[in-house]
Amino acid sequence: MSPAEQPLVPFASPAAAPGAPFVEVPVAYDGILLAGFGGPEGQDDVIPFLRNVTRGRGIPDERLEEVAHHYRHFDGVSPINAQNRALKAALEAELAGRGIELPVYWGNRNWSPYLDEAVRDAAAAGDTNLLALATSAYSSFSSCRQYREDFARVLTETGLEGTVSIDKVRQFFDHPGFVQPFIDGVRAAVAGFLGDGIAPEAVRVLFSTHSIPTADAERSGPREGDELHRDLGEGGAYAAQHLAVAEVVMAAVASEIPGAERIGWDLVYQSRSGPASQPWLEPDVNDVIAELPAAGIQAVAIVPVGFMSDHMEVLWDLDTEAMEAADEAGIRAVRTPTPGVDPVFVSGLVDLVEERLNGTPSSERPHATGLGPWFDVCRPACCENVRAGFKPAAAGIAP
């Protein structure tokens, strides 16, 4: 094949290979690839798992042990694998209920079952045209491109490149199925506070997500010069998407609860892991909580808006550390639920699958914010990893 004949999108189905932002023709996928982060399932797994997460960065085990205590506090077991098993089962049930005969293959980036196992199993079953559903809703290197790079790596290392294709559903940060569980959680928390006589002005809602390096955030989303590029401000698409979702959630709650329109809110960050010399997105959730009493705040709802389920960053960083910060500040705190296997969320994920099976036009795709619907095929240089540069990636135009 000459360079002129090479597809713009490697590792892709014929429908996605030309590189249009939206694939608006039906595609006959024969399997779903549920791509997770992975987590340890016992004390002996913790350090090997953290080595996988930090591979290539040369971090010694002594430093990894500083993070390991989060897992060791829970007997070395991350809840994320059990949650993905539950999600897989829920997806299978929803697919079957709609008469969609597609198997769901589950593989993780950092722990068993690994992505290469899932792709090999699919190929062995004759399911070679896969649609990936990554367990992350937003745009950034770690939440989108890193998964796409792993898809490409797995296809290359298994020798299945050219036999198996992998497309990916759009980033679903503003799909109503993802947003509604957060609306429900904030509504319940706010109603509880106000019902107990706390004034709206004394309530604050903190939307929390994983911090990432500022340089990576600035490069999230389409780059300048691309047809879909927009100036999304400081923090790029990653911050803009979270802010847009938070605005929708607060507007919905304000429309339902009298006085809720007077409640203030902030986007905050958690789980920073980089060196102090490297700028990461701020402010930190615990720092913000510590400052709330001086602003007259008596109650805070902490909303894990960046997370699909109650994995370690939620259980430790929010349920443990943020709750301790609230207790020290002398304010009441509630952590609202993640989508998990909420039927509305699971139904929304299958809606995303049906979009690609049916070739639904972008103009007909549901989206709760003005940023959506996000595109099916990632744009050139989208979500660059500043430290490592570009590696081959599926489901997007190179590099």
XYZ file of N, CA and C in Angstrom, residues 5-167:
489
model
N -2.258 5.721 -0.083
C -3.382 4.825 0.155
C -3.544 4.449 1.625
N -2.584 4.841 2.457
C -2.653 4.506 3.871
C -3.864 5.181 4.512
N -4.579 4.464 5.387
C -5.717 5.100 6.069
C -5.229 6.175 7.023
N -6.012 7.229 7.185
C -5.639 8.274 8.137
C -5.680 7.756 9.568
N -6.576 6.804 9.823
C -6.740 6.253 11.168
C -6.276 4.805 11.159
N -5.139 4.503 11.755
C -4.670 3.120 11.782
C -5.484 2.270 12.748
N -5.458 0.959 12.536
C -6.099 -0.028 13.416
C -7.619 0.094 13.425
N -8.198 0.847 12.493
C -9.623 1.183 12.547
C -10.462 0.331 11.600
N -11.770 0.364 11.810
C -12.709 -0.222 10.860
C -12.673 0.586 9.568
N -13.105 0.005 8.440
C -13.141 0.772 7.190
C -13.974 2.046 7.300
N -15.018 2.039 8.128
C -15.862 3.224 8.255
C -15.146 4.360 8.961
N -14.292 4.045 9.936
C -13.591 5.080 10.694
C -12.247 5.447 10.091
N -11.690 4.587 9.263
C -10.333 4.779 8.751
C -10.122 6.090 7.993
N -11.107 6.617 7.243
C -10.862 7.873 6.514
C -10.655 9.084 7.419
N -11.067 9.031 8.694
C -10.736 10.110 9.633
C -11.776 11.180 9.831
N -12.988 11.009 9.300
C -14.041 12.001 9.567
C -14.299 12.062 11.072
N -14.597 13.245 11.607
C -14.816 13.333 13.060
C -15.920 12.423 13.567
N -16.998 12.320 12.785
C -18.127 11.494 13.177
C -18.329 10.390 12.148
N -18.501 9.173 12.631
C -18.787 8.047 11.747
C -20.300 7.934 11.662
N -20.843 8.350 10.541
C -22.291 8.460 10.403
C -22.850 7.446 9.424
N -22.184 6.312 9.333
C -22.695 5.170 8.574
C -22.728 3.978 9.518
N -23.672 3.058 9.323
C -23.736 1.881 10.202
C -22.461 1.048 10.102
N -22.037 0.497 11.238
C -20.860 -0.365 11.295
C -21.266 -1.670 11.978
N -20.908 -2.788 11.345
C -21.284 -4.105 11.875
C -20.216 -4.595 12.851
N -20.187 -4.025 14.031
C -19.261 -4.502 15.055
C -19.691 -5.888 15.520
N -18.710 -6.686 15.932
C -19.050 -8.017 16.432
C -18.604 -8.247 17.870
N -18.144 -7.182 18.540
C -17.795 -7.311 19.944
C -17.546 -5.953 20.574
N -17.762 -5.873 21.895
C -17.483 -4.673 22.672
C -16.232 -4.937 23.504
N -15.276 -4.016 23.485
C -14.076 -4.114 24.306
C -14.216 -3.123 25.455
N -14.493 -3.644 26.652
C -14.588 -2.817 27.847
C -13.180 -2.656 28.410
N -12.634 -1.448 28.308
C -11.242 -1.190 28.669
C -11.165 -0.492 30.013
N -10.551 -1.150 30.984
C -10.441 -0.598 32.321
C -9.012 -0.251 32.698
N -8.881 0.378 33.846
C -7.565 0.744 34.376
C -6.918 -0.439 35.085
N -7.701 -1.196 35.821
C -7.193 -2.329 36.567
C -6.789 -1.957 37.976
N -6.698 -2.962 38.842
C -6.301 -2.718 40.218
C -5.924 -4.005 40.908
N -5.123 -3.908 41.984
C -4.688 -5.109 42.695
C -5.843 -5.784 43.418
N -5.696 -7.093 43.614
C -6.744 -7.839 44.303
C -6.191 -8.598 45.504
N -5.082 -8.109 46.048
C -4.488 -8.695 47.249
C -3.200 -7.965 47.582
N -2.704 -8.154 48.805
C -1.513 -7.423 49.243
C -0.310 -7.701 48.343
N -0.163 -8.941 47.869
C 0.993 -9.276 47.035
C 0.925 -8.624 45.657
N -0.249 -8.159 45.271
C -0.425 -7.545 43.944
C -0.061 -6.060 43.930
N -0.007 -5.428 45.104
C 0.005 -3.973 45.148
C 1.238 -3.382 44.461
N 2.427 -3.775 44.859
C 3.634 -3.191 44.259
C 3.764 -3.580 42.790
N 3.557 -4.843 42.399
C 3.582 -5.150 40.953
C 2.589 -4.324 40.149
N 1.404 -4.101 40.703
C 0.421 -3.256 40.018
C 0.945 -1.834 39.863
N 1.490 -1.253 40.916
C 2.008 0.114 40.845
C 3.204 0.208 39.903
N 3.981 -0.854 39.800
C 5.061 -0.865 38.793
C 4.484 -0.781 37.387
N 3.381 -1.487 37.154
C 2.729 -1.412 35.847
C 2.226 0.003 35.561
N 1.600 0.606 36.552
C 1.038 1.948 36.374
C 2.124 2.958 36.031
N 3.302 2.799 36.651
C 4.386 3.783 36.493
C 5.486 3.286 35.567
N 5.219 2.269 34.774
C 6.261 1.687 33.926
C 6.910 2.758 33.058
N 8.228 2.645 32.931
C 8.981 3.575 32.107
C 9.387 4.850 32.809
N 8.959 5.053 34.050
C 9.277 6.290 34.758
C 10.372 6.110 35.810
N 10.835 4.878 36.002
C 11.961 4.634 36.884
C 11.705 4.956 38.345
N 10.488 4.777 38.817
C 10.164 5.095 40.209
C 10.512 3.894 41.085
N 11.362 4.077 42.097
C 11.767 2.952 42.949
C 10.619 2.456 43.821
N 10.740 1.201 44.251
C 9.679 0.603 45.052
C 9.433 1.362 46.357
N 10.490 1.993 46.898
C 10.301 2.726 48.151
C 9.283 3.852 47.969
N 9.344 4.529 46.844
C 8.383 5.591 46.586
C 7.003 5.025 46.262
N 6.972 3.883 45.578
C 5.692 3.265 45.284
C 4.979 2.857 46.570
N 5.774 2.491 47.577
C 5.171 2.080 48.844
C 4.438 3.230 49.516
N 4.826 4.471 49.179
C 4.123 5.624 49.744
C 2.681 5.694 49.243
N 2.481 5.225 48.013
C 1.128 5.172 47.456
C 0.433 3.875 47.860
N 1.235 2.828 48.053
C 0.673 1.508 48.328
C -0.176 1.489 49.586
N 0.114 2.396 50.532
C -0.635 2.336 51.789
C -2.123 2.617 51.580
N -2.481 3.326 50.499
C -3.900 3.513 50.198
C -4.561 2.158 49.960
N -3.897 1.309 49.186
C -4.430 -0.016 48.883
C -4.323 -0.942 50.087
N -3.215 -0.835 50.806
C -3.012 -1.724 51.960
C -4.062 -1.449 53.040
N -4.532 -0.209 53.108
C -5.596 0.140 54.052
C -6.853 -0.686 53.792
N -7.035 -1.104 52.528
C -8.186 -1.908 52.128
C -7.760 -3.345 51.819
N -6.777 -3.849 52.573
C -6.277 -5.227 52.435
C -5.698 -5.505 51.057
N -5.186 -4.461 50.408
C -4.548 -4.636 49.113
C -5.513 -4.822 47.961
N -6.784 -4.623 48.202
C -7.796 -4.872 47.173
C -8.373 -3.553 46.685
N -8.191 -3.279 45.395
C -8.882 -2.155 44.780
C -10.287 -2.600 44.413
N -11.261 -1.737 44.612
C -12.637 -2.118 44.236
C -12.888 -2.082 42.738
N -11.940 -1.596 41.967
C -12.238 -1.290 40.565
C -12.526 -2.534 39.734
N -11.830 -3.649 40.011
C -12.093 -4.846 39.220
C -13.489 -5.391 39.482
N -13.895 -5.424 40.750
C -15.259 -5.885 41.062
C -16.289 -4.975 40.408
N -16.006 -3.680 40.395
C -16.939 -2.738 39.777
C -17.030 -2.950 38.272
N -15.894 -3.264 37.638
C -15.940 -3.516 36.204
C -16.601 -4.846 35.875
N -16.469 -5.823 36.774
C -17.218 -7.068 36.569
C -18.719 -6.785 36.610
N -19.119 -5.961 37.576
C -20.540 -5.608 37.680
C -20.995 -4.818 36.460
N -20.153 -3.902 35.981
C -20.513 -3.118 34.800
C -20.610 -4.008 33.575
N -19.684 -4.934 33.426
C -19.739 -5.867 32.296
C -21.055 -6.641 32.306
N -21.428 -7.146 33.472
C -22.677 -7.899 33.567
C -23.888 -7.012 33.253
N -23.850 -5.769 33.732
C -24.963 -4.850 33.468
C -25.051 -4.507 31.986
N -23.913 -4.301 31.345
C -23.905 -4.026 29.907
C -24.452 -5.216 29.125
N -24.025 -6.415 29.505
C -24.507 -7.612 28.816
C -26.020 -7.745 28.947
N -26.545 -7.439 30.129
C -27.988 -7.528 30.334
C -28.735 -6.486 29.513
N -28.201 -5.259 29.472
C -28.850 -4.198 28.704
C -28.796 -4.494 27.206
N -27.661 -4.981 26.732
C -27.542 -5.346 25.322
C -28.545 -6.443 24.967
N -28.617 -7.462 25.825
C -29.541 -8.566 25.562
C -30.989 -8.074 25.582
N -31.290 -7.164 26.510
C -32.641 -6.636 26.595
C -33.054 -5.860 25.363
N -32.084 -5.315 24.654
C -32.387 -4.583 23.413
C -32.259 -5.460 22.177
N -31.914 -6.731 22.385
C -31.759 -7.631 21.247
C -30.477 -7.409 20.477
N -29.457 -6.830 21.116
C -28.163 -6.595 20.476
C -27.235 -7.742 20.845
N -26.901 -8.573 19.901
C -26.111 -9.776 20.171
C -24.624 -9.483 19.986
N -24.060 -8.806 20.970
C -22.633 -8.492 20.958
C -22.006 -8.947 22.272
N -20.955 -9.768 22.208
C -20.257 -10.142 23.433
C -19.454 -8.967 23.969
N -19.254 -8.939 25.289
C -18.456 -7.901 25.936
C -17.160 -8.540 26.432
N -16.037 -8.072 25.909
C -14.719 -8.536 26.337
C -14.117 -7.469 27.239
N -13.674 -7.884 28.407
C -13.134 -6.925 29.384
C -11.636 -7.121 29.540
N -10.884 -6.034 29.390
C -9.443 -6.073 29.605
C -8.960 -4.782 30.228
N -7.912 -4.875 31.055
C -7.354 -3.723 31.763
C -6.003 -3.316 31.216
N -5.667 -2.072 31.469
C -4.359 -1.561 31.080
C -3.261 -2.010 32.033
N -3.572 -2.157 33.322
C -2.519 -2.315 34.324
C -2.617 -3.557 35.194
N -3.640 -4.362 35.031
C -3.738 -5.583 35.833
C -4.674 -6.565 35.169
N -4.554 -7.811 35.562
C -5.358 -8.879 34.985
C -6.852 -8.676 35.285
N -7.705 -8.985 34.288
C -7.396 -9.446 32.939
C -6.872 -8.296 32.070
N -5.775 -8.549 31.374
C -5.147 -7.497 30.581
C -5.839 -7.351 29.215
N -5.608 -6.188 28.598
C -6.203 -5.920 27.292
C -5.788 -6.945 26.244
N -4.522 -7.386 26.278
C -4.097 -8.348 25.262
C -4.861 -9.667 25.395
N -5.193 -10.059 26.628
C -5.986 -11.261 26.824
C -7.371 -11.098 26.210
N -7.973 -9.939 26.441
C -9.315 -9.694 25.916
C -9.327 -9.696 24.396
N -8.328 -9.067 23.783
C -8.279 -9.001 22.313
C -8.000 -10.374 21.726
N -7.121 -11.146 22.355
C -6.869 -12.509 21.871
C -8.131 -13.365 21.973
N -8.859 -13.224 23.092
C -10.094 -13.995 23.254
C -11.101 -13.629 22.172
N -11.211 -12.330 21.885
C -12.141 -11.900 20.846
C -11.757 -12.483 19.496
N -10.481 -12.392 19.155
C -10.026 -12.905 17.862
C -10.244 -14.410 17.762
N -9.978 -15.139 18.867
C -10.162 -16.589 18.860
C -11.616 -16.961 18.626
N -12.527 -16.094 19.067
C -13.958 -16.335 18.875
C -14.450 -15.847 17.518
N -13.543 -15.262 16.730
C -13.933 -14.739 15.426
C -14.520 -13.357 15.462
N -14.394 -12.681 16.611
C -14.915 -11.320 16.744
C -13.764 -10.343 16.522
N -13.691 -9.801 15.329
C -12.499 -9.049 14.930
C -12.756 -7.569 14.659
N -13.997 -7.149 14.735
C -14.322 -5.736 14.520
C -14.884 -5.201 15.835
N -13.993 -4.638 16.684
C -14.353 -4.306 18.056
C -14.627 -2.821 18.219
N -15.585 -2.532 19.105
C -15.889 -1.157 19.500
C -15.515 -1.023 20.972
N -14.539 -0.161 21.254
C -14.026 -0.017 22.618
C -14.855 0.983 23.405
N -15.016 0.655 24.671
C -15.674 1.536 25.626
C -14.717 1.655 26.806
N -13.975 2.755 26.856
C -13.024 2.972 27.942
C -13.754 3.514 29.160
N -13.295 3.118 30.343
C -13.977 3.516 31.574
C -13.506 4.891 32.037
N -13.586 5.838 31.151
C -13.232 7.224 31.446
C -13.995 8.118 30.493
N -14.589 9.180 31.026
C -15.549 9.963 30.254
C -14.955 11.196 29.584
N -13.752 11.618 29.993
C -13.239 12.931 29.605
C -12.038 12.821 28.667
N -11.620 13.982 28.141
C -10.502 14.046 27.201
C -9.221 14.476 27.902
N -8.216 13.634 27.830
C -6.856 13.968 28.261
C -5.976 12.802 27.852
N -4.671 12.925 28.070
C -3.809 11.790 27.741
C -4.189 10.576 28.571
N -4.250 10.727 29.884
C -4.467 9.569 30.751
C -5.876 9.018 30.659
N -6.847 9.830 30.286
C -8.228 9.363 30.255
C -8.722 8.982 28.862
N -7.929 9.241 27.824
C -8.346 8.834 26.482
C -7.169 8.330 25.653
N -6.209 9.194 25.341
C -5.161 8.776 24.413
C -4.359 7.581 24.926
N -4.102 7.506 26.235
C -3.321 6.389 26.750
C -4.036 5.063 26.490
N -5.355 5.059 26.587
C -6.100 3.855 26.212
C -5.913 3.560 24.724
N -5.997 4.585 23.909
C -5.862 4.377 22.465
C -4.465 3.870 22.103
N -3.455 4.365 22.802
C -2.095 3.868 22.567
C -1.973 2.404 22.981
N -2.646 2.049 24.068
C -2.601 0.654 24.503
C -3.325 -0.257 23.509
N -4.407 0.213 22.914
C -5.067 -0.587 21.882
C -4.087 -0.862 20.731
N -3.404 0.175 20.291
C -2.444 0.010 19.193
C -1.312 -0.927 19.594
N -0.794 -0.749 20.802
C 0.303 -1.604 21.273
C -0.122 -3.063 21.311
N -1.318 -3.317 21.835
C -1.792 -4.690 21.948
C -1.958 -5.328 20.575
N -2.534 -4.612 19.636
C -2.712 -5.173 18.294
C -1.373 -5.482 17.650
N -0.387 -4.626 17.872
C 0.941 -4.853 17.304
C 1.638 -6.022 17.975
N 1.618 -6.059 19.313
C 2.344 -7.089 20.049
C 1.724 -8.474 19.891
N 0.426 -8.539 19.692
C -0.235 -9.835 19.524
C -0.193 -10.327 18.085
N 0.274 -9.485 17.172
C 0.281 -9.858 15.769
C -1.094 -9.807 15.128
N -2.041 -9.146 15.794
C -3.413 -9.088 15.283
C -3.710 -7.817 14.498
N -2.709 -6.944 14.337
C -2.900 -5.768 13.483
C -3.227 -6.229 12.070
N -4.265 -5.678 11.493
C -4.706 -6.100 10.172
C -5.762 -7.188 10.221
N -5.869 -7.851 11.376
C -6.909 -8.859 11.572
C -8.032 -8.324 12.448
N -7.642 -7.666 13.539
C -8.605 -7.071 14.465
C -8.569 -5.553 14.320
N -9.725 -4.923 14.239
C -9.811 -3.458 14.242
C -10.451 -3.012 15.550
N -10.041 -1.833 16.025
C -10.611 -1.276 17.247
C -10.998 0.181 17.001
N -12.289 0.456 17.041
C -12.794 1.822 17.103
C -13.151 2.110 18.566
